[in-house]
CSV table of N, CA, C and O in Angstrom, one decimal:
chain,number,residue,atom,x,y,z
Q,240,ALA,N,209.5,50.2,29.5
Q,240,ALA,CA,208.9,49.7,28.2
Q,240,ALA,C,209.9,50.1,27.1
Q,240,ALA,O,210.6,51.2,27.2
Q,241,THR,N,210.0,49.3,26.1
Q,241,THR,CA,211.0,49.5,25.0
Q,241,THR,C,210.3,50.5,24.0
Q,241,THR,O,209.1,50.3,23.6
Q,242,ALA,N,211.1,51.4,23.5
Q,242,ALA,CA,210.6,52.4,22.5
Q,242,ALA,C,210.3,51.6,21.2
Q,242,ALA,O,211.0,50.6,20.9
Q,243,PRO,N,209.2,51.9,20.6
Q,243,PRO,CA,208.8,51.2,19.3
Q,243,PRO,C,209.9,51.1,18.3
Q,243,PRO,O,210.1,50.0,17.7
Q,244,TRP,N,210.6,52.2,18.1
Q,244,TRP,CA,211.7,52.1,17.1
Q,244,TRP,C,212.8,51.2,17.5
Q,244,TRP,O,213.4,50.6,16.7
Q,245,LEU,N,213.1,51.1,18.8
Q,245,LEU,CA,214.1,50.1,19.3
Q,245,LEU,C,213.6,48.7,19.2
Q,245,LEU,O,214.4,47.8,18.8
Q,246,ALA,N,212.4,48.4,19.4
Q,246,ALA,CA,211.8,47.1,19.3
Q,246,ALA,C,212.0,46.6,17.9
Q,246,ALA,O,212.2,45.4,17.6
Q,247,GLY,N,212.0,47.5,16.9
Q,247,GLY,CA,212.2,47.1,15.5
Q,247,GLY,C,213.6,46.6,15.2
Q,247,GLY,O,213.8,45.9,14.2
Q,248,LEU,N,214.5,46.9,16.0
Q,248,LEU,CA,215.9,46.5,15.9
Q,248,LEU,C,216.2,45.1,16.5
Q,248,LEU,O,217.2,44.5,16.3
Q,249,HIS,N,215.3,44.7,17.4
Q,249,HIS,CA,215.5,43.4,18.1
Q,249,HIS,C,215.5,42.2,17.1
Q,249,HIS,O,214.6,42.1,16.3
Q,250,HIS,N,216.5,41.4,17.3
Q,250,HIS,CA,216.6,40.2,16.5
Q,250,HIS,C,216.7,39.0,17.4
Q,250,HIS,O,217.8,38.8,18.0
Q,251,LEU,N,215.6,38.2,17.5
Q,251,LEU,CA,215.6,37.1,18.5
Q,251,LEU,C,216.7,36.1,18.3
Q,251,LEU,O,217.3,35.6,19.2
Q,252,GLU,N,216.9,35.7,17.1
Q,252,GLU,CA,218.0,34.8,16.8
Q,252,GLU,C,219.3,35.2,17.4
Q,252,GLU,O,220.0,34.4,18.0
Q,253,SER,N,219.7,36.5,17.1
Q,253,SER,CA,220.9,37.0,17.7
Q,253,SER,C,220.9,37.0,19.2
Q,253,SER,O,221.9,36.6,19.8
Q,254,GLU,N,219.8,37.4,19.8
Q,254,GLU,CA,219.7,37.4,21.2
Q,254,GLU,C,219.9,36.0,21.8
Q,254,GLU,O,220.7,35.9,22.8
Q,255,LEU,N,219.3,35.0,21.3
Q,255,LEU,CA,219.5,33.7,21.8
Q,255,LEU,C,220.9,33.2,21.6
Q,255,LEU,O,221.5,32.6,22.5
Q,256,CYS,N,221.5,33.4,20.5
Q,256,CYS,CA,222.9,32.9,20.2
Q,256,CYS,C,223.9,33.6,21.2
Q,256,CYS,O,224.7,33.0,21.8
Q,257,VAL,N,223.7,34.9,21.3
Q,257,VAL,CA,224.6,35.7,22.2
Q,257,VAL,C,224.4,35.2,23.6
Q,257,VAL,O,225.4,35.1,24.4
Q,258,ALA,N,223.2,35.0,24.1
Q,258,ALA,CA,223.0,34.6,25.4
Q,258,ALA,C,223.7,33.2,25.7
Q,258,ALA,O,224.3,33.0,26.8
Q,259,ALA,N,223.6,32.3,24.8
Q,259,ALA,CA,224.2,31.0,25.0
Q,259,ALA,C,225.8,31.2,25.0
Q,259,ALA,O,226.4,30.6,25.8
Q,260,GLU,N,226.3,31.9,24.1
Q,260,GLU,CA,227.7,32.1,24.0
Q,260,GLU,C,228.2,32.8,25.3
Q,260,GLU,O,229.2,32.4,25.9
Q,261,ARG,N,227.6,33.8,25.8
Q,261,ARG,CA,228.0,34.5,27.0
Q,261,ARG,C,227.9,33.6,28.2
Q,261,ARG,O,228.7,33.6,29.1
Q,262,GLY,N,226.8,32.8,28.2
Q,262,GLY,CA,226.7,31.8,29.3
Q,262,GLY,C,227.9,30.9,29.4
Q,262,GLY,O,228.4,30.6,30.5
Q,263,ALA,N,228.3,30.4,28.3
Q,263,ALA,CA,229.5,29.5,28.2
Q,263,ALA,C,230.8,30.2,28.6
Q,263,ALA,O,231.5,29.7,29.4
Q,264,LEU,N,231.0,31.4,28.1
Q,264,LEU,CA,232.2,32.2,28.5
Q,264,LEU,C,232.2,32.5,29.9
Q,264,LEU,O,233.3,32.5,30.6
Q,265,GLU,N,231.1,32.9,30.5
Q,265,GLU,CA,231.0,33.2,31.9
Q,265,GLU,C,231.4,32.0,32.8
Q,265,GLU,O,232.1,32.1,33.7
Q,266,ALA,N,230.9,30.8,32.4
Q,266,ALA,CA,231.2,29.6,33.1
Q,266,ALA,C,232.6,29.2,33.0
Q,266,ALA,O,233.2,28.6,33.9
Q,267,LEU,N,233.2,29.6,31.9
Q,267,LEU,CA,234.7,29.3,31.7
Q,267,LEU,C,235.6,30.4,32.2
Q,267,LEU,O,236.8,30.4,32.0
Q,268,GLU,N,234.9,31.4,32.9
Q,268,GLU,CA,235.7,32.5,33.5
Q,268,GLU,C,236.5,33.2,32.5
Q,268,GLU,O,237.7,33.5,32.6
Q,269,ASP,N,235.8,33.5,31.4
Q,269,ASP,CA,236.5,34.2,30.3
Q,269,ASP,C,237.2,35.5,30.8
Q,269,ASP,O,236.5,36.4,31.4
Q,270,SER,N,238.4,35.6,30.6
Q,270,SER,CA,239.2,36.8,30.9
Q,270,SER,C,240.5,36.8,30.1
Q,270,SER,O,240.7,35.9,29.2
Q,271,CYS,N,241.3,37.7,30.3
Q,271,CYS,CA,242.6,37.7,29.6
Q,271,CYS,C,243.5,36.6,30.1
Q,271,CYS,O,244.6,36.4,29.5
Q,272,ARG,N,243.1,35.8,31.1
Q,272,ARG,CA,243.9,34.7,31.5
Q,272,ARG,C,243.5,33.4,31.0
Q,272,ARG,O,244.0,32.3,31.4
Q,273,THR,N,242.5,33.3,30.2
Q,273,THR,CA,242.0,32.1,29.6
Q,273,THR,C,241.9,32.1,28.1
Q,273,THR,O,241.6,33.2,27.5
Q,274,ALA,N,242.0,31.0,27.5
Q,274,ALA,CA,241.9,30.9,26.0
Q,274,ALA,C,240.6,30.1,25.7
Q,274,ALA,O,240.6,28.9,25.8
Q,275,VAL,N,239.5,30.8,25.5
Q,275,VAL,CA,238.2,30.2,25.3
Q,275,VAL,C,237.5,30.9,24.2
Q,275,VAL,O,237.7,32.0,23.8
Q,276,GLY,N,236.5,30.1,23.6
Q,276,GLY,CA,235.6,30.7,22.6
Q,276,GLY,C,234.3,29.9,22.5
Q,276,GLY,O,234.3,28.8,23.0
Q,277,ALA,N,233.3,30.5,22.0
Q,277,ALA,CA,232.0,29.9,21.9
Q,277,ALA,C,231.3,30.4,20.6
Q,277,ALA,O,231.5,31.6,20.2
Q,278,HIS,N,230.5,29.5,20.0
Q,278,HIS,CA,229.8,29.9,18.8
Q,278,HIS,C,228.4,29.2,18.8
Q,278,HIS,O,228.4,28.0,18.9
Q,279,ALA,N,227.4,30.0,18.7
Q,279,ALA,CA,226.0,29.4,18.7
Q,279,ALA,C,225.4,29.7,17.4
Q,279,ALA,O,225.7,30.6,16.7
Q,280,ARG,N,224.4,28.8,17.1
Q,280,ARG,CA,223.6,29.0,15.8
Q,280,ARG,C,222.2,28.4,16.1
Q,280,ARG,O,222.0,27.5,16.8
Q,281,LEU,N,221.3,29.1,15.5
Q,281,LEU,CA,219.9,28.7,15.6
Q,281,LEU,C,219.3,28.2,14.3
Q,281,LEU,O,219.4,28.9,13.3
Q,282,ASP,N,218.8,27.0,14.3
Q,282,ASP,CA,218.2,26.4,13.2
Q,282,ASP,C,216.7,26.1,13.5
Q,282,ASP,O,216.4,25.1,14.2
Q,283,GLY,N,215.8,26.9,13.1
Q,283,GLY,CA,214.4,26.8,13.5
Q,283,GLY,C,214.3,27.1,15.0
Q,283,GLY,O,214.6,28.2,15.4
Q,284,THR,N,214.0,26.1,15.8
Q,284,THR,CA,213.9,26.3,17.2
Q,284,THR,C,215.0,25.6,17.9
Q,284,THR,O,215.1,25.6,19.2
Q,285,THR,N,215.9,25.0,17.2
Q,285,THR,CA,217.0,24.3,17.8
Q,285,THR,C,218.3,25.1,17.9
Q,285,THR,O,218.8,25.6,16.9
Q,286,LEU,N,218.7,25.3,19.1
Q,286,LEU,CA,219.9,26.2,19.3
Q,286,LEU,C,221.1,25.3,19.6
Q,286,LEU,O,221.1,24.4,20.5
Q,287,SER,N,222.1,25.4,18.8
Q,287,SER,CA,223.4,24.6,19.0
Q,287,SER,C,224.5,25.5,19.4
Q,287,SER,O,224.6,26.6,19.0
Q,288,LEU,N,225.3,24.9,20.3
Q,288,LEU,CA,226.4,25.7,20.8
Q,288,LEU,C,227.7,24.9,20.8
Q,288,LEU,O,227.7,23.7,21.2
Q,289,VAL,N,228.8,25.5,20.3
Q,289,VAL,CA,230.1,24.9,20.4
Q,289,VAL,C,231.0,25.8,21.3
Q,289,VAL,O,231.0,27.0,21.1
Q,290,ALA,N,231.7,25.2,22.2
Q,290,ALA,CA,232.6,25.9,23.1
Q,290,ALA,C,233.9,25.2,23.1
Q,290,ALA,O,233.9,23.9,23.1
Q,291,GLU,N,235.0,25.9,23.2
Q,291,GLU,CA,236.3,25.3,23.3
Q,291,GLU,C,237.2,26.1,24.2
Q,291,GLU,O,237.1,27.3,24.3
Q,292,ALA,N,238.0,25.4,24.9
Q,292,ALA,CA,239.0,26.0,25.8
Q,292,ALA,C,240.3,25.4,25.6
Q,292,ALA,O,240.4,24.2,25.4
Q,293,LEU,N,241.4,26.2,25.7
Q,293,LEU,CA,242.7,25.7,25.5
Q,293,LEU,C,243.6,26.1,26.7
Q,293,LEU,O,243.4,27.1,27.3
Q,294,THR,N,244.7,25.3,26.8
Q,294,THR,CA,245.7,25.7,27.8
Q,294,THR,C,246.4,26.9,27.2
Q,294,THR,O,246.3,27.1,25.9
Q,295,GLY,N,247.1,27.7,28.0
Q,295,GLY,CA,247.8,28.8,27.5
Q,295,GLY,C,248.8,28.6,26.3
Q,295,GLY,O,248.9,29.4,25.5
Q,296,ASP,N,249.4,27.4,26.4
Q,296,ASP,CA,250.3,27.1,25.3
Q,296,ASP,C,249.7,26.3,24.1
Q,296,ASP,O,250.3,26.0,23.2
Q,297,GLY,N,248.4,26.1,24.2
Q,297,GLY,CA,247.6,25.5,23.1
Q,297,GLY,C,247.9,24.0,23.0
Q,297,GLY,O,247.4,23.4,22.1
Q,298,THR,N,248.5,23.3,24.0
Q,298,THR,CA,248.8,21.9,23.8
Q,298,THR,C,247.6,21.0,24.2
Q,298,THR,O,247.6,19.9,23.8
Q,299,LEU,N,246.7,21.5,25.1
Q,299,LEU,CA,245.5,20.8,25.5
Q,299,LEU,C,244.3,21.6,25.1
Q,299,LEU,O,244.3,22.8,25.3
Q,300,ALA,N,243.3,20.9,24.7
Q,300,ALA,CA,242.0,21.6,24.3
Q,300,ALA,C,240.8,20.7,24.8
Q,300,ALA,O,240.9,19.5,24.8
Q,301,TRP,N,239.8,21.4,25.1
Q,301,TRP,CA,238.5,20.8,25.5
Q,301,TRP,C,237.4,21.4,24.6
Q,301,TRP,O,237.3,22.6,24.6
Q,302,ARG,N,236.7,20.6,23.9
Q,302,ARG,CA,235.7,21.1,23.0
Q,302,ARG,C,234.4,20.3,23.2
Q,302,ARG,O,234.4,19.1,23.3
Q,303,ARG,N,233.3,21.0,23.3
Q,303,ARG,CA,232.0,20.4,23.5
Q,303,ARG,C,231.0,21.1,22.6
Q,303,ARG,O,231.0,22.2,22.3
Q,304,GLU,N,230.0,20.3,22.1
Q,304,GLU,CA,228.9,20.8,21.3
Q,304,GLU,C,227.6,20.2,21.9
Q,304,GLU,O,227.5,19.0,21.9
Q,305,TRP,N,226.7,21.0,22.2
Q,305,TRP,CA,225.4,20.6,22.7
Q,305,TRP,C,224.3,21.4,22.0
Q,305,TRP,O,224.6,22.5,21.5
Q,306,ALA,N,223.1,20.9,22.2
Q,306,ALA,CA,221.9,21.7,21.5
Q,306,ALA,C,220.7,21.5,22.4
Q,306,ALA,O,220.6,20.6,23.2
Q,307,VAL,N,219.8,22.4,22.3
Q,307,VAL,CA,218.5,22.4,22.9
Q,307,VAL,C,217.4,22.7,21.8
Q,307,VAL,O,217.7,23.5,20.9
Q,308,VAL,N,216.3,22.0,22.0
Q,308,VAL,CA,215.2,22.3,21.1
Q,308,VAL,C,214.2,23.3,21.8
Q,308,VAL,O,214.2,23.4,23.0
Q,309,GLU,N,213.4,23.9,21.0
Q,309,GLU,CA,212.4,24.9,21.5
Q,309,GLU,C,213.2,25.9,22.4
Q,309,GLU,O,212.8,26.2,23.5
Q,310,ALA,N,214.2,26.5,21.8
Q,310,ALA,CA,215.0,27.4,22.6
Q,310,ALA,C,214.3,28.7,22.9
Q,310,ALA,O,213.5,29.2,22.1
Q,311,ASP,N,214.5,29.2,24.1
Q,311,ASP,CA,214.1,30.5,24.5
Q,311,ASP,C,215.3,31.1,25.3
Q,311,ASP,O,216.3,30.5,25.4
Q,312,LEU,N,215.1,32.3,25.8
Q,312,LEU,CA,216.3,33.0,26.4
Q,312,LEU,C,216.8,32.2,27.7
Q,312,LEU,O,218.0,32.0,27.8
Q,313,ASP,N,215.9,31.7,28.5
Q,313,ASP,CA,216.4,31.0,29.7
Q,313,ASP,C,217.1,29.7,29.3
Q,313,ASP,O,218.1,29.3,29.9
Q,314,ARG,N,216.6,29.0,28.3
Q,314,ARG,CA,217.2,27.7,27.9
Q,314,ARG,C,218.6,28.0,27.2
Q,314,ARG,O,219.5,27.2,27.3
Q,315,ALA,N,218.7,29.1,26.5
Q,315,ALA,CA,219.9,29.5,25.8
Q,315,ALA,C,221.0,29.8,26.9
Q,315,ALA,O,222.1,29.2,26.8
Q,316,VAL,N,220.7,30.5,27.9
Q,316,VAL,CA,221.7,30.8,29.0
Q,316,VAL,C,222.0,29.5,29.7
Q,316,VAL,O,223.2,29.3,29.9
Q,317,ALA,N,221.0,28.7,30.0
Q,317,ALA,CA,221.3,27.4,30.7
Q,317,ALA,C,222.2,26.5,29.8
Q,317,ALA,O,223.1,25.8,30.4
Q,318,LEU,N,222.0,26.5,28.5
Q,318,LEU,CA,222.8,25.7,27.6
Q,318,LEU,C,224.2,26.1,27.7
Q,318,LEU,O,225.1,25.3,27.9
Q,319,GLY,N,224.4,27.4,27.6
Q,319,GLY,CA,225.8,27.9,27.7
Q,319,GLY,C,226.5,27.6,29.0
Q,319,GLY,O,227.6,27.2,29.0
Q,320,ARG,N,225.8,27.9,30.1
Q,320,ARG,CA,226.4,27.6,31.4
Q,320,ARG,C,226.7,26.2,31.6
Q,320,ARG,O,227.8,25.8,32.1
Q,321,ALA,N,225.8,25.3,31.2
Q,321,ALA,CA,226.0,23.9,31.4
Q,321,ALA,C,227.2,23.4,30.5
Q,321,ALA,O,228.1,22.6,31.0
Q,322,LEU,N,227.3,23.8,29.3
Q,322,LEU,CA,228.4,23.4,28.4
Q,322,LEU,C,229.8,24.0,29.0
Q,322,LEU,O,230.7,23.2,29.1
Q,323,GLY,N,229.8,25.2,29.4
Q,323,GLY,CA,231.0,25.8,29.9
Q,323,GLY,C,231.4,25.2,31.2
Q,323,GLY,O,232.6,24.9,31.5
Q,324,GLU,N,230.4,24.8,32.1
Q,324,GLU,CA,230.7,24.2,33.4
Q,324,GLU,C,231.3,22.8,33.2
Q,324,GLU,O,232.2,22.3,33.9
Q,325,ALA,N,230.8,22.1,32.1
Q,325,ALA,CA,231.3,20.7,31.9
Q,325,ALA,C,232.8,20.8,31.4
Q,325,ALA,O,233.6,20.0,31.9
Q,326,ILE,N,233.1,21.8,30.6
Q,326,ILE,CA,234.5,21.9,30.2
Q,326,ILE,C,235.3,22.3,31.4
Q,326,ILE,O,236.4,21.8,31.6
Q,327,ARG,N,234.9,23.3,32.1
Q,327,ARG,CA,235.6,23.8,33.3
Q,327,ARG,C,235.9,22.7,34.3
Q,327,ARG,O,237.0,22.6,34.8
Q,328,ALA,N,234.9,21.8,34.5
Q,328,ALA,CA,235.1,20.7,35.5
Q,328,ALA,C,236.1,19.7,35.0
Q,328,ALA,O,236.9,19.3,35.8
Q,329,GLU,N,236.2,19.5,33.7
Q,329,GLU,CA,237.2,18.6,33.2
Q,329,GLU,C,238.6,19.2,33.1
Q,329,GLU,O,239.6,18.6,33.5
Q,330,ALA,N,238.7,20.5,32.7
Q,330,ALA,CA,240.0,21.1,32.5
Q,330,ALA,C,240.5,21.7,33.8
Q,330,ALA,O,241.8,21.7,34.0
Q,331,GLY,N,239.7,22.2,34.7
Q,331,GLY,CA,240.2,22.7,36.0
Q,331,GLY,C,241.1,23.9,35.8
Q,331,GLY,O,241.0,24.7,34.9
Q,332,ASP,N,242.1,23.9,36.6
Q,332,ASP,CA,243.1,25.0,36.6
Q,332,ASP,C,244.0,25.0,35.4
Q,332,ASP,O,244.8,26.0,35.2
Q,333,ARG,N,244.0,24.0,34.6
Q,333,ARG,CA,244.8,24.0,33.4
Q,333,ARG,C,244.4,25.0,32.4
Q,333,ARG,O,245.2,25.3,31.5
Q,334,LEU,N,243.3,25.6,32.5
Q,334,LEU,CA,242.8,26.7,31.6
Q,334,LEU,C,243.5,28.0,31.9
Q,334,LEU,O,243.6,28.8,31.0
Q,335,LEU,N,244.0,28.2,33.1
Q,335,LEU,CA,244.6,29.5,33.4
Q,335,LEU,C,245.9,29.6,32.8
Q,335,LEU,O,246.7,28.8,32.8
Q,336,VAL,N,246.1,30.8,32.2
Q,336,VAL,CA,247.4,31.1,31.6
Q,336,VAL,C,248.3,31.7,32.7
Q,336,VAL,O,247.9,32.6,33.4
Q,337,ALA,N,249.5,31.2,32.8
Q,337,ALA,CA,250.4,31.7,33.8
Q,337,ALA,C,251.0,33.0,33.4
Q,337,ALA,O,251.1,33.4,32.3
């Protein structure tokens, strides 16, 4: 169980945004060998996510933006993973920095 004082620090909007961003970065295999980023925002119950990945030299980029309505934690993670996987499928090994 969460301590009452800690529950007061919980911010649902931040949790949903971070979950979506982390889902995208995990799908894109975020490491020191990849150039990727993600930014989520919540407007009411609609969670929007933008993710971008670049080749190591920055000459090629893949950017996607998707959204889900009635966002919850599971939908936020799924949004991030789906968006990241779509970019990864298109970019393939070109994302890895040599």
